[in-house]
CSV table of C-alpha atoms and ligand atoms in Angstrom, one decimal:
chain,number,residue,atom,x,y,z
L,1,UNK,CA,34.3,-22.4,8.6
L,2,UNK,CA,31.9,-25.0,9.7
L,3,UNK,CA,31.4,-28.0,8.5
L,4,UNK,CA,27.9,-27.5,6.9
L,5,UNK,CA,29.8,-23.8,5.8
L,6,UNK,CA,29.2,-20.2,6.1
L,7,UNK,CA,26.4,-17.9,5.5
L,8,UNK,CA,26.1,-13.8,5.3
L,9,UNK,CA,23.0,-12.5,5.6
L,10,UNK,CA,22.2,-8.9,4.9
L,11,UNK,CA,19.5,-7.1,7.5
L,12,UNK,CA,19.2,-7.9,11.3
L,13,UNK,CA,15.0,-7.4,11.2
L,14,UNK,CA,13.0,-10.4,12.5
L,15,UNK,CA,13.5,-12.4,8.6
L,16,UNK,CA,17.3,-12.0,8.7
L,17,UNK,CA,17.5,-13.0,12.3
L,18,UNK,CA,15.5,-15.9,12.5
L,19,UNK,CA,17.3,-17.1,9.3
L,20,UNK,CA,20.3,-16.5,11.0
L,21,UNK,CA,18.4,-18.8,13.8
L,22,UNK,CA,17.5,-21.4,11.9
L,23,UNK,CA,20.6,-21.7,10.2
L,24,UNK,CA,23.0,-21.5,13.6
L,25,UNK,CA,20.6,-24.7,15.1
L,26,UNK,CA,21.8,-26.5,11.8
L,27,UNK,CA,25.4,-26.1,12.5
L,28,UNK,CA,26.3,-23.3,9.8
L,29,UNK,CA,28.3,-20.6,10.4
L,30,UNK,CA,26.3,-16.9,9.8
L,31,UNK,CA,27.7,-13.5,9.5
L,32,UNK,CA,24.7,-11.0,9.4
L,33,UNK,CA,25.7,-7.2,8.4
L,34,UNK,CA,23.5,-4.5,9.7
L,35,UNK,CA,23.4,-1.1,8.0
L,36,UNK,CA,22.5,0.6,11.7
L,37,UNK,CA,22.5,-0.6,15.2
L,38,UNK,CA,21.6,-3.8,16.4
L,39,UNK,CA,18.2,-4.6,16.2
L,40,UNK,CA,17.9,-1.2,14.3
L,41,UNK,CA,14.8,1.2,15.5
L,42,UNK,CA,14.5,1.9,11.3
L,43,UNK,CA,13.8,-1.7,10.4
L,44,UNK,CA,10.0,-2.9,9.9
L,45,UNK,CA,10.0,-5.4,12.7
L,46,UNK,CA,10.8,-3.1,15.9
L,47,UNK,CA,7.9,-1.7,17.0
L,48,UNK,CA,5.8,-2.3,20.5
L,49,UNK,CA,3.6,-4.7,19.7
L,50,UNK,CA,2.5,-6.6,16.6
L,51,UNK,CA,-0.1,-9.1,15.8
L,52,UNK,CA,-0.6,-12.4,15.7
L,53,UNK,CA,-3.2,-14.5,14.9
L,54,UNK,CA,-4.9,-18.0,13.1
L,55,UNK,CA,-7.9,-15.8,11.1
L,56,UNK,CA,-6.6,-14.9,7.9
L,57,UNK,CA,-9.8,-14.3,5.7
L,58,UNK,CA,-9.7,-14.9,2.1
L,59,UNK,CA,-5.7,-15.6,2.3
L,60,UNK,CA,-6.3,-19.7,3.3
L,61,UNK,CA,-3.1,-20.7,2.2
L,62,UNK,CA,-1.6,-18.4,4.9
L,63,UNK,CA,-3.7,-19.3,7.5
L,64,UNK,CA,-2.8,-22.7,7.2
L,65,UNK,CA,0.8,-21.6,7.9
L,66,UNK,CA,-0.2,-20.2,11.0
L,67,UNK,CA,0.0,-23.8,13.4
L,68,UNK,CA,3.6,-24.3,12.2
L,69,UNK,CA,4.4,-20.4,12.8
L,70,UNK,CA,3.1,-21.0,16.2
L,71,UNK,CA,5.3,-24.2,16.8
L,72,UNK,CA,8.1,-22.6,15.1
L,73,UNK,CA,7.7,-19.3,18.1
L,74,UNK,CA,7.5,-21.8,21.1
L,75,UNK,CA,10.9,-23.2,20.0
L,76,UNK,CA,12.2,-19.6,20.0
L,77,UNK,CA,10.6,-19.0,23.6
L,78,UNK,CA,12.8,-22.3,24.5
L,79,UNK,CA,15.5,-21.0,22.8
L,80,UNK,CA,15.6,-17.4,24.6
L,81,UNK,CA,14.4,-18.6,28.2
L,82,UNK,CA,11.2,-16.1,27.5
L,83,UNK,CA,7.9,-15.7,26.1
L,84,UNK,CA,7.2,-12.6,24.5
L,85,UNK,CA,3.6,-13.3,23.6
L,86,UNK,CA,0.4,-11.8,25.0
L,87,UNK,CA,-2.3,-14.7,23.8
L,88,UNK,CA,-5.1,-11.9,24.4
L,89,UNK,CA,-7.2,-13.1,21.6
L,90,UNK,CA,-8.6,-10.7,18.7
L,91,UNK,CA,-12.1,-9.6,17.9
L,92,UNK,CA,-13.1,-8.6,15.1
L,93,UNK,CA,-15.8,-5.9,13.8
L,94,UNK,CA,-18.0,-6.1,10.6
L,95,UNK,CA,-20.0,-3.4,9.3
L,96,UNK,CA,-22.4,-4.8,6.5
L,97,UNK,CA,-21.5,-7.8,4.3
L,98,UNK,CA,-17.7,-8.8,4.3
L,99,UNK,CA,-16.2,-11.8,2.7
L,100,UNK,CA,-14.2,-12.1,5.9
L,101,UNK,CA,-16.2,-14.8,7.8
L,102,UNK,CA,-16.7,-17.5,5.2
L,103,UNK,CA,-13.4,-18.2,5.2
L,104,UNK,CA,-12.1,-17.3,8.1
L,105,UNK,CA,-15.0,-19.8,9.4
L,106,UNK,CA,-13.9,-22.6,7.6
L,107,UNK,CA,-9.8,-22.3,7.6
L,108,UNK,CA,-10.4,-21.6,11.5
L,109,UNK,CA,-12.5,-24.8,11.7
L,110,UNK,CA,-10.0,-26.9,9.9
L,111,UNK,CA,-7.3,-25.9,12.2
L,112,UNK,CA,-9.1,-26.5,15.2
L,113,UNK,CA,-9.2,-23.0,16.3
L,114,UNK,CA,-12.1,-21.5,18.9
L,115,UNK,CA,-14.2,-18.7,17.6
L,116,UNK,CA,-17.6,-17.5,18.4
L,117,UNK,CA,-19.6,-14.6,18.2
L,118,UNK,CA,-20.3,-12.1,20.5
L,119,UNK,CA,-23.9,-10.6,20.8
L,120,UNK,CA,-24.4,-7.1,20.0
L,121,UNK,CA,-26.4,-6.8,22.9
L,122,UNK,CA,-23.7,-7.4,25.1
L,123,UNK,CA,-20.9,-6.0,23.2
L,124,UNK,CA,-21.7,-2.3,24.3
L,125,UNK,CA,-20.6,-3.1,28.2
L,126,UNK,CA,-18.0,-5.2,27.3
L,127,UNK,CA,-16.5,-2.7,24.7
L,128,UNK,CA,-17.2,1.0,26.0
L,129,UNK,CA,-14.7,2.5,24.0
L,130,UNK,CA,-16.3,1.5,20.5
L,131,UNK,CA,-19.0,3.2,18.1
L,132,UNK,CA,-20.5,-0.3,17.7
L,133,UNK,CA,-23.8,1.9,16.1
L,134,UNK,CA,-23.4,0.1,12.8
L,135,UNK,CA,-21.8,-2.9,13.6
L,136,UNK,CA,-23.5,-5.8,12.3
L,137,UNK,CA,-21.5,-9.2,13.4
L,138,UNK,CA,-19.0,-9.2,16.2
L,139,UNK,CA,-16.3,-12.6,16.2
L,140,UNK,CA,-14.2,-13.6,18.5
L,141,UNK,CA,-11.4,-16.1,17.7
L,142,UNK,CA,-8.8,-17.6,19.7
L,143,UNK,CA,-5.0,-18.7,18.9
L,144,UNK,CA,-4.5,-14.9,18.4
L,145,UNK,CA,-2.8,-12.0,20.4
L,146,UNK,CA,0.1,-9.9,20.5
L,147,UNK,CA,4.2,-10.2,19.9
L,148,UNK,CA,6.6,-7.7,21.9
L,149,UNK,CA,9.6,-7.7,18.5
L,150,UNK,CA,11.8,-4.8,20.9
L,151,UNK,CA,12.0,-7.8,23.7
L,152,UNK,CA,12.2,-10.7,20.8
L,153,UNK,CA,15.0,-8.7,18.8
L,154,UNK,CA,17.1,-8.1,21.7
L,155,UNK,CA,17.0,-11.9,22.8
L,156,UNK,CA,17.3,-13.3,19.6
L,157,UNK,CA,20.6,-11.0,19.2
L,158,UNK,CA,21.5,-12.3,22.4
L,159,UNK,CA,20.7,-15.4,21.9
L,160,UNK,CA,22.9,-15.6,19.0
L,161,UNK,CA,26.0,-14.0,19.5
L,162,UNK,CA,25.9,-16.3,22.5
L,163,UNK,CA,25.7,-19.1,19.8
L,164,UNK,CA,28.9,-18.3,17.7
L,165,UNK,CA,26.6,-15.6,14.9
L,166,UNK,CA,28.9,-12.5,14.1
L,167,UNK,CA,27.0,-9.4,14.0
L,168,UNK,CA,28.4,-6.4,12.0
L,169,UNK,CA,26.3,-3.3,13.3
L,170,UNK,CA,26.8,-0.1,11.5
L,171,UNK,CA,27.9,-1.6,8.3
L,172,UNK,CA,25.8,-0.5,4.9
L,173,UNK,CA,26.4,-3.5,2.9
L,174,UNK,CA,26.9,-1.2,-0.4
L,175,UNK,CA,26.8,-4.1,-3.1
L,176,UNK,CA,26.6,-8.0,-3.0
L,177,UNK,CA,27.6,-10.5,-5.8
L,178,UNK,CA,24.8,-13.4,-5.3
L,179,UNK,CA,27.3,-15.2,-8.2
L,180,UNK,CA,30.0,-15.4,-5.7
L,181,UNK,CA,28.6,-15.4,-2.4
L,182,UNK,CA,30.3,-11.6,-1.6
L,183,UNK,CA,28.7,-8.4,0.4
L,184,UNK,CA,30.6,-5.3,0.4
L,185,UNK,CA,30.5,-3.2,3.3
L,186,UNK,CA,32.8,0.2,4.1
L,187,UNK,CA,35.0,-0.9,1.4
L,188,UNK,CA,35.5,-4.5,2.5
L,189,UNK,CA,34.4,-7.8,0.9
L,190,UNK,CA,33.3,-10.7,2.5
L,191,UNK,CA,33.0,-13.7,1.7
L,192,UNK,CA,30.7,-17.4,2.0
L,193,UNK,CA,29.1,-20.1,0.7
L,194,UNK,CA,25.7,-18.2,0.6
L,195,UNK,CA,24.4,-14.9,1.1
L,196,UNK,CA,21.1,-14.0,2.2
L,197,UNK,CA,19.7,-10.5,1.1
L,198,UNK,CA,16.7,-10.1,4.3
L,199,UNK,CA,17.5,-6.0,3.8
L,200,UNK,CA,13.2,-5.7,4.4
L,201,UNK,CA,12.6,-2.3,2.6
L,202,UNK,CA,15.4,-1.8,1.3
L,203,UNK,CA,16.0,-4.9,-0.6
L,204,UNK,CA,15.2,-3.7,-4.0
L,205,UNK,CA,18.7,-1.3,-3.4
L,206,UNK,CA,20.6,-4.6,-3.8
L,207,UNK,CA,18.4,-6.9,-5.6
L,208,UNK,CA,17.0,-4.4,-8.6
L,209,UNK,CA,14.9,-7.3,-10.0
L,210,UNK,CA,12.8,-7.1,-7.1
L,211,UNK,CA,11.4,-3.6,-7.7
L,212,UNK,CA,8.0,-4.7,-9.8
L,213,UNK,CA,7.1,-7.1,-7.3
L,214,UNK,CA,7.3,-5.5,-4.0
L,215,UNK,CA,7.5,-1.9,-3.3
L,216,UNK,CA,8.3,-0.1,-0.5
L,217,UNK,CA,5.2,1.7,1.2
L,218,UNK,CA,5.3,4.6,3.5
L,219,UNK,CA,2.8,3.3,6.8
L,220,UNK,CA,1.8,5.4,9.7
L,221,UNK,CA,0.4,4.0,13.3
L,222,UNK,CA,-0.4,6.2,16.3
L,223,UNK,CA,0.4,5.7,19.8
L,224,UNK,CA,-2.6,6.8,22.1
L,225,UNK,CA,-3.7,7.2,25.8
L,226,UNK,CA,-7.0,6.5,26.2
L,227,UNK,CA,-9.1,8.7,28.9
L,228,UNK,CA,-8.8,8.2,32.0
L,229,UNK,CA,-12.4,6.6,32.8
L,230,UNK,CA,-11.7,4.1,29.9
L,231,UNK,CA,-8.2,3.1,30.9
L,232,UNK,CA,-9.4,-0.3,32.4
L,233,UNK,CA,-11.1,-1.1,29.7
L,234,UNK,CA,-8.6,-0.7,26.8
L,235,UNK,CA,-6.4,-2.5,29.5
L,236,UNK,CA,-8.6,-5.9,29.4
L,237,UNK,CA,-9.2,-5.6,25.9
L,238,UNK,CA,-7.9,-8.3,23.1
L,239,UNK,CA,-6.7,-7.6,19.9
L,240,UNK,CA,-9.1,-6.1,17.8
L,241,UNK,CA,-9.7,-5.3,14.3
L,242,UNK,CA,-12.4,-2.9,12.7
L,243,UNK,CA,-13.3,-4.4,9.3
L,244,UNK,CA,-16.0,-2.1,7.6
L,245,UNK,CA,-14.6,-0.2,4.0
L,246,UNK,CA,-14.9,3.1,5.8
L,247,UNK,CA,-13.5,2.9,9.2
L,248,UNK,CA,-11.2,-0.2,9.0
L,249,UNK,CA,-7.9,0.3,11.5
L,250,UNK,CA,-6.8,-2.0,14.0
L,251,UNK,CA,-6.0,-1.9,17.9
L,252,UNK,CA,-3.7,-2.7,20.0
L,253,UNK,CA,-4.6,-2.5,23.5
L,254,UNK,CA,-1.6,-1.2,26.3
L,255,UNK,CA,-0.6,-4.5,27.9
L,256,UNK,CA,2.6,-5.6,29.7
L,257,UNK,CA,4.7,-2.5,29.6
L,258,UNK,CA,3.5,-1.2,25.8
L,259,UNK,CA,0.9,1.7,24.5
L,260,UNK,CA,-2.2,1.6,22.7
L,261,UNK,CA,-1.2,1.4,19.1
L,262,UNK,CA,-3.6,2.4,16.4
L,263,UNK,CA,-3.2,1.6,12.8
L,264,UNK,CA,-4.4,0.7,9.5
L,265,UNK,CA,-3.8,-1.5,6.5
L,266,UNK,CA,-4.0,1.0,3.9
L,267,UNK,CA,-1.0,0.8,1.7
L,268,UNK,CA,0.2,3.7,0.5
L,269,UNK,CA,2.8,2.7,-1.9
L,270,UNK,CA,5.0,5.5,-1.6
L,271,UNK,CA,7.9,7.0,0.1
L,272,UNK,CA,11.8,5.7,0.6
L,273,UNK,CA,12.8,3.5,3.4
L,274,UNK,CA,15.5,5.9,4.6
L,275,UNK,CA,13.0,9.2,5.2
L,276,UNK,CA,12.0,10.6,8.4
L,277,UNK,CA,10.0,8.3,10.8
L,278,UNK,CA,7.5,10.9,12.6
L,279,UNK,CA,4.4,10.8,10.3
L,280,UNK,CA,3.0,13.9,9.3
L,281,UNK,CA,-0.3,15.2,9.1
L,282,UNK,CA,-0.3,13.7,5.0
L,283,UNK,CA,0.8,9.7,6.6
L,284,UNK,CA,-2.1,10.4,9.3
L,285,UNK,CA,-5.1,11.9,7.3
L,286,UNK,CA,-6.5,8.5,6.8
L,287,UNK,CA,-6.5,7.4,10.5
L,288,UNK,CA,-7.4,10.8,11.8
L,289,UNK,CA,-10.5,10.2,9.6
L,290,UNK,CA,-11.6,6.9,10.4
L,291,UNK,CA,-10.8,6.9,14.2
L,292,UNK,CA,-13.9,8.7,15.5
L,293,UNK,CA,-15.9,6.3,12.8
L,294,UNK,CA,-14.4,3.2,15.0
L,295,UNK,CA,-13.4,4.8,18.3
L,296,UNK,CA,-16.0,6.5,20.7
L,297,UNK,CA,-15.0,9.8,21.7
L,298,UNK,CA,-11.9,9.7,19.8
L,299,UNK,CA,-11.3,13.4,20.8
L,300,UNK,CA,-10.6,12.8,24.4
L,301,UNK,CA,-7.7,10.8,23.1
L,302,UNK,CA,-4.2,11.9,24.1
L,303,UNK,CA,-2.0,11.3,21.0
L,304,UNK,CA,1.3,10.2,22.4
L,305,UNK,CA,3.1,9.7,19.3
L,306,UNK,CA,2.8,9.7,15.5
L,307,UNK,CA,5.4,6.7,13.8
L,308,UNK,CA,6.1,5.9,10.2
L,309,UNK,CA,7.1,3.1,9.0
L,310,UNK,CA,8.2,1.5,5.9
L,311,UNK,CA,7.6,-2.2,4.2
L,312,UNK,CA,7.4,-3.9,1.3
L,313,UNK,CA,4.6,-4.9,-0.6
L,314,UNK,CA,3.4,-6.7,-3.6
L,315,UNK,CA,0.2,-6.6,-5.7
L,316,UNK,CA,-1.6,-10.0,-4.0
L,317,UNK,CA,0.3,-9.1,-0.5
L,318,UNK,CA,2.1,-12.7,-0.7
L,319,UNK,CA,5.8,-13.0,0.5
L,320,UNK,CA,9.0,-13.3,-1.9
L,321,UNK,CA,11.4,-16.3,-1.5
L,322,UNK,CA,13.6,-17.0,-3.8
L,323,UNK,CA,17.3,-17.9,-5.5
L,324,UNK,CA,19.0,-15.0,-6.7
L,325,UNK,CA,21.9,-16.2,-9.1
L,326,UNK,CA,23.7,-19.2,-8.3
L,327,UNK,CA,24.4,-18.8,-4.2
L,328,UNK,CA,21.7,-15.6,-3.7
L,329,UNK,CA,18.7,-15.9,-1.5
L,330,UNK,CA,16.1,-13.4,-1.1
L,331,UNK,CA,13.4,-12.9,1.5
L,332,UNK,CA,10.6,-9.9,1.4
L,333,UNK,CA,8.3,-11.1,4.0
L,334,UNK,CA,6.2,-8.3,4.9
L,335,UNK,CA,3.3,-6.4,3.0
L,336,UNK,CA,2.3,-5.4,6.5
L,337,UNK,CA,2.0,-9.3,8.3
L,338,UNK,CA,5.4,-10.9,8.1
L,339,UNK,CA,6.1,-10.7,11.7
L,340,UNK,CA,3.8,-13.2,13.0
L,341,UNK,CA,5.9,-15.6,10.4
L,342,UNK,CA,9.4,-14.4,11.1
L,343,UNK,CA,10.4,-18.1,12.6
L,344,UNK,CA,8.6,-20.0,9.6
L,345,UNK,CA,10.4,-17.5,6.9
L,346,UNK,CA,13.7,-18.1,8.5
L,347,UNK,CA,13.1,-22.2,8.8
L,348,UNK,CA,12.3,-21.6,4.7
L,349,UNK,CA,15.0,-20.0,4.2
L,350,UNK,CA,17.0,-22.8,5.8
L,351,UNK,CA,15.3,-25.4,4.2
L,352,UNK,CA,15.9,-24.5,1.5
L,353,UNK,CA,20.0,-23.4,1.8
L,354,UNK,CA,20.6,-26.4,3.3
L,355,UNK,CA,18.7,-28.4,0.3
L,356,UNK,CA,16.0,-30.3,2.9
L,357,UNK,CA,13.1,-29.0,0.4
L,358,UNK,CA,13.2,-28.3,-3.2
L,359,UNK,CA,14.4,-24.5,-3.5
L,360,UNK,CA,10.9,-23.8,-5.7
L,361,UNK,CA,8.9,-25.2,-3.0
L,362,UNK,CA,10.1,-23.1,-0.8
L,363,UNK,CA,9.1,-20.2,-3.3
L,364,UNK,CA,5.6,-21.3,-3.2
L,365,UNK,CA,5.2,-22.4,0.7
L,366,UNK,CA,6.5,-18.8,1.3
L,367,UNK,CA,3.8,-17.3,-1.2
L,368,UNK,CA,1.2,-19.4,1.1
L,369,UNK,CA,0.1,-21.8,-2.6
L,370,UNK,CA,1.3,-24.8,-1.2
L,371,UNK,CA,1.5,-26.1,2.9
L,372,UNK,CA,3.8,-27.8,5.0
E,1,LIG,C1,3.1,-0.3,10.9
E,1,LIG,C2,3.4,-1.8,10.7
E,1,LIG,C3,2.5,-2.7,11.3
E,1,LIG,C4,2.7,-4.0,11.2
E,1,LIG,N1,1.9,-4.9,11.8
E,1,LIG,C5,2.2,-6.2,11.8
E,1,LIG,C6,1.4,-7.1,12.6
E,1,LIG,O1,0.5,-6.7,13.4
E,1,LIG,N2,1.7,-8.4,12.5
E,1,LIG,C7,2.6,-8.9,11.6
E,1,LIG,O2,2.8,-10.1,11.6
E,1,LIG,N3,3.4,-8.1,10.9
E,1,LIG,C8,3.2,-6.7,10.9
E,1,LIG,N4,3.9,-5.9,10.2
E,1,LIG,C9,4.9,-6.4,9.3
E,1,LIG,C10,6.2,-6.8,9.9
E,1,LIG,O3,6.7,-5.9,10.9
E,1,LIG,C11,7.3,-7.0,8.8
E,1,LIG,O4,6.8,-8.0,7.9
E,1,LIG,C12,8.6,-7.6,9.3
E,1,LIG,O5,9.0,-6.9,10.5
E,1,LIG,C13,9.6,-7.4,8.2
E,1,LIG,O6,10.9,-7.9,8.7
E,1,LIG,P1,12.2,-7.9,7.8
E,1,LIG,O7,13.2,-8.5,8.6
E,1,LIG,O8,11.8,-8.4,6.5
E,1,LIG,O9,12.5,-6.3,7.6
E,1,LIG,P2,13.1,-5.2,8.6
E,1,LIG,O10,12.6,-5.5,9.9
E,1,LIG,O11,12.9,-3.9,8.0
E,1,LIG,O12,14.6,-5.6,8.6
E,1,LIG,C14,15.5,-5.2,7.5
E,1,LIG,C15,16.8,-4.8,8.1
E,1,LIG,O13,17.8,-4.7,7.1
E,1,LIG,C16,18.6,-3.6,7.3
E,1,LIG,N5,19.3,-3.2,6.0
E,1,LIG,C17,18.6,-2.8,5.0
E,1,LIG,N6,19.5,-2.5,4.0
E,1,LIG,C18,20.7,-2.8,4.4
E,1,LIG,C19,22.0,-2.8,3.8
E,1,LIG,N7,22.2,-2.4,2.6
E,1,LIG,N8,23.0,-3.2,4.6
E,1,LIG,C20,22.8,-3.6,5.9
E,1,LIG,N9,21.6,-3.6,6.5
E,1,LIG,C21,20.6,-3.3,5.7
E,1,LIG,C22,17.7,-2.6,7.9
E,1,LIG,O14,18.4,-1.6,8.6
E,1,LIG,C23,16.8,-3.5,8.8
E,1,LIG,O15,17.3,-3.5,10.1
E,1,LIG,C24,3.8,-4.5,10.4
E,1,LIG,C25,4.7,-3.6,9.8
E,1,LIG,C26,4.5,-2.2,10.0
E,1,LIG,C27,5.5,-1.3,9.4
């Protein structure tokens, strides 16, 4: 054991990792169990691509997380000797009056974050592959773009086994004691000073008092190929993010070695994390509905793949942070946009383990009420 001691962490997504992270940088030692391979095609975080991004509407308090999320990813790039961020920007699409722009406005203006807006006029040759018929405001904001989690998992694992963190892949923690610092895995207990339960969708399994809070929801995206003639454009194209009531998805365009990705933020509030990940025609009625309402010619779309995909969420979407009996920590960062905050959750976490903040702060910095 370490001086500062030891920590097990349950779950080996991005929050459980990047605990692990910031934990290792403050001299502890961490033990993280994994219920399936490591980084684990199931979990939440491995996907393609994933967004990223200062804009953050009505949720200010999250948005003003954002400059220390981005500070807290450079030190990960320096960490793991690469950058697996596409700073591509995101555009955004309204259809009629949205609350949307008020506040993105002002939180982007606060943070000293570019945004302008694009005129319809031109929007039409810069965006073939759009309906744009009944699009009335087009935006454009910077200090936004895409995370690669496949590449960022792998190096982080890397990354830390080369830093002394013991990874125990294929081992279904079964039971933990947050009273005594325990996990149980295939029969064997282990012990530390604090135990960390980052088990994304499958938390509420091992902490029951989560369930009311944040339940797991079934999610479906769709891998595309575009057609041929509009291949170059989908290949320039930023972020972007459809946000009319009736056809709202978002799109991730095929850069640097991924696929367009197609998805919405629909929660559906149903489903267990250990089902099937194809989505059937049932997870994909919604998108198969909206896509030729926000995509031009959707039917001369090649559909490459059809992936569900399970988080947590709770009512307000905010993230969950707190003690769990005497040496118990939980994290349920997700409701659909806890990637982009992996590094900050972990430094929480960390913070607050190591006692640098006030345990209950920590609870409310992760909710986005309070900011650093
Ligand atoms: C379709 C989709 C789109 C998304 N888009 C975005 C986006 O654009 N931007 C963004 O910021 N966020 C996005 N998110 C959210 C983001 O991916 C999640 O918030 C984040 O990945 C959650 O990470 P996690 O570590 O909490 O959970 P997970 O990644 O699910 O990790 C939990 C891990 O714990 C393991 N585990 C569970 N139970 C046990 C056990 N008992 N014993 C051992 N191991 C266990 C699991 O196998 C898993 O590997 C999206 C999510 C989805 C599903």
């Amino acid at each position: 054991m370490t001086a500062r001691g030891k920590i097990l962490i349950v779950g080996a997504g991005i929050a459980g990792l990047a605990t692990a992270w910031a934990l290792t940088r403050r001299g502890y030692a961490v033990e993280v169990f994994e219920q399936g391979p490591i980084p684990n095609p199931k979990a939440s975080s491995w996907d393609e691509h994933r967004i990223t991004r200062h804009a953050y509407g009505e949720w200010e308090g999250y948005a003003a997380l954002m400059p220390e999320a981005f500070r807290m990813w450079d030190q990960i790039w320096r960490d793991i000797g690469a950058t697996h961020y596409d700073p591509c920007g995101a555009v955004y699409f309204m259809r009629g009056d949205n609350p949307w722009y008020p506040s993105t406005s002002r939180s982007l203006t606060e943070m000293n974050i570019g945004y302008r807006d694009i005129p319809l006029a031109r929007a039409a040759a810069r965006f073939p592959m759009l309906n744009l018929e009944t699009v009335t405001r087009i935006v454009e904001t910077d200090g936004a773009g895409m995370l690669f989690p496949v590449r960022i998992l792998t190096d982080l694992v890397v990354h830390l086994a080369g830093r002394g963190v013991v990874f125990h892949s294929y081992s279904l923690v079964s039971e933990i004691d947050p009273e005594r610092a325990t996990v149980t895995s295939d029969g064997r207990v282990f012990g530390g000073d604090r135990v960390v339960m980052a088990a994304g969708a499958w938390n509420d399994r091992l902490v029951p008092s989560l369930r009311p809070e944040a339940v797991p929801s079934r999610q479906a995206v769709m891998f595309l190929a575009p057609p041929s003639d509009l291949a170059h454009a989908w290949s320039e194209a930023p972020v972007m993010a459809d946000i009319g009531d009736e056809s709202s998805c978002y799109m991730l365009p095929p850069r640097r070695g991924t696929r367009l990705k197609i998805g919405d933020h629909v929660f559906t509030r149903r489903g267990d994390a250990d089902e099937d990940r194809t989505a059937t025609d049932q997870d994909v009625a919604r998108l198969m509905r909206v896509l030729p309402l926000a995509i031009h010619d959707f039917d001369r779309y090649m559909v490459l793949e059809r992936k569900a995909c399970f988080y947590t969420v709770t009512e307000d979407e905010h993230f969950v942070q707190r003690a769990v009996g005497a040496r118990g920590w939980i994290i349920s960062a997700c409701s659909g946009h806890g990637f982009k905050l992996g590094p900050l959750t972990g430094e929480f976490a960390a913070q607050a383990l190591s006692g640098e903040r006030p345990e209950a702060q920590i609870t409310r910095l992760a909710a986005g009420l309070e900011t650093v």
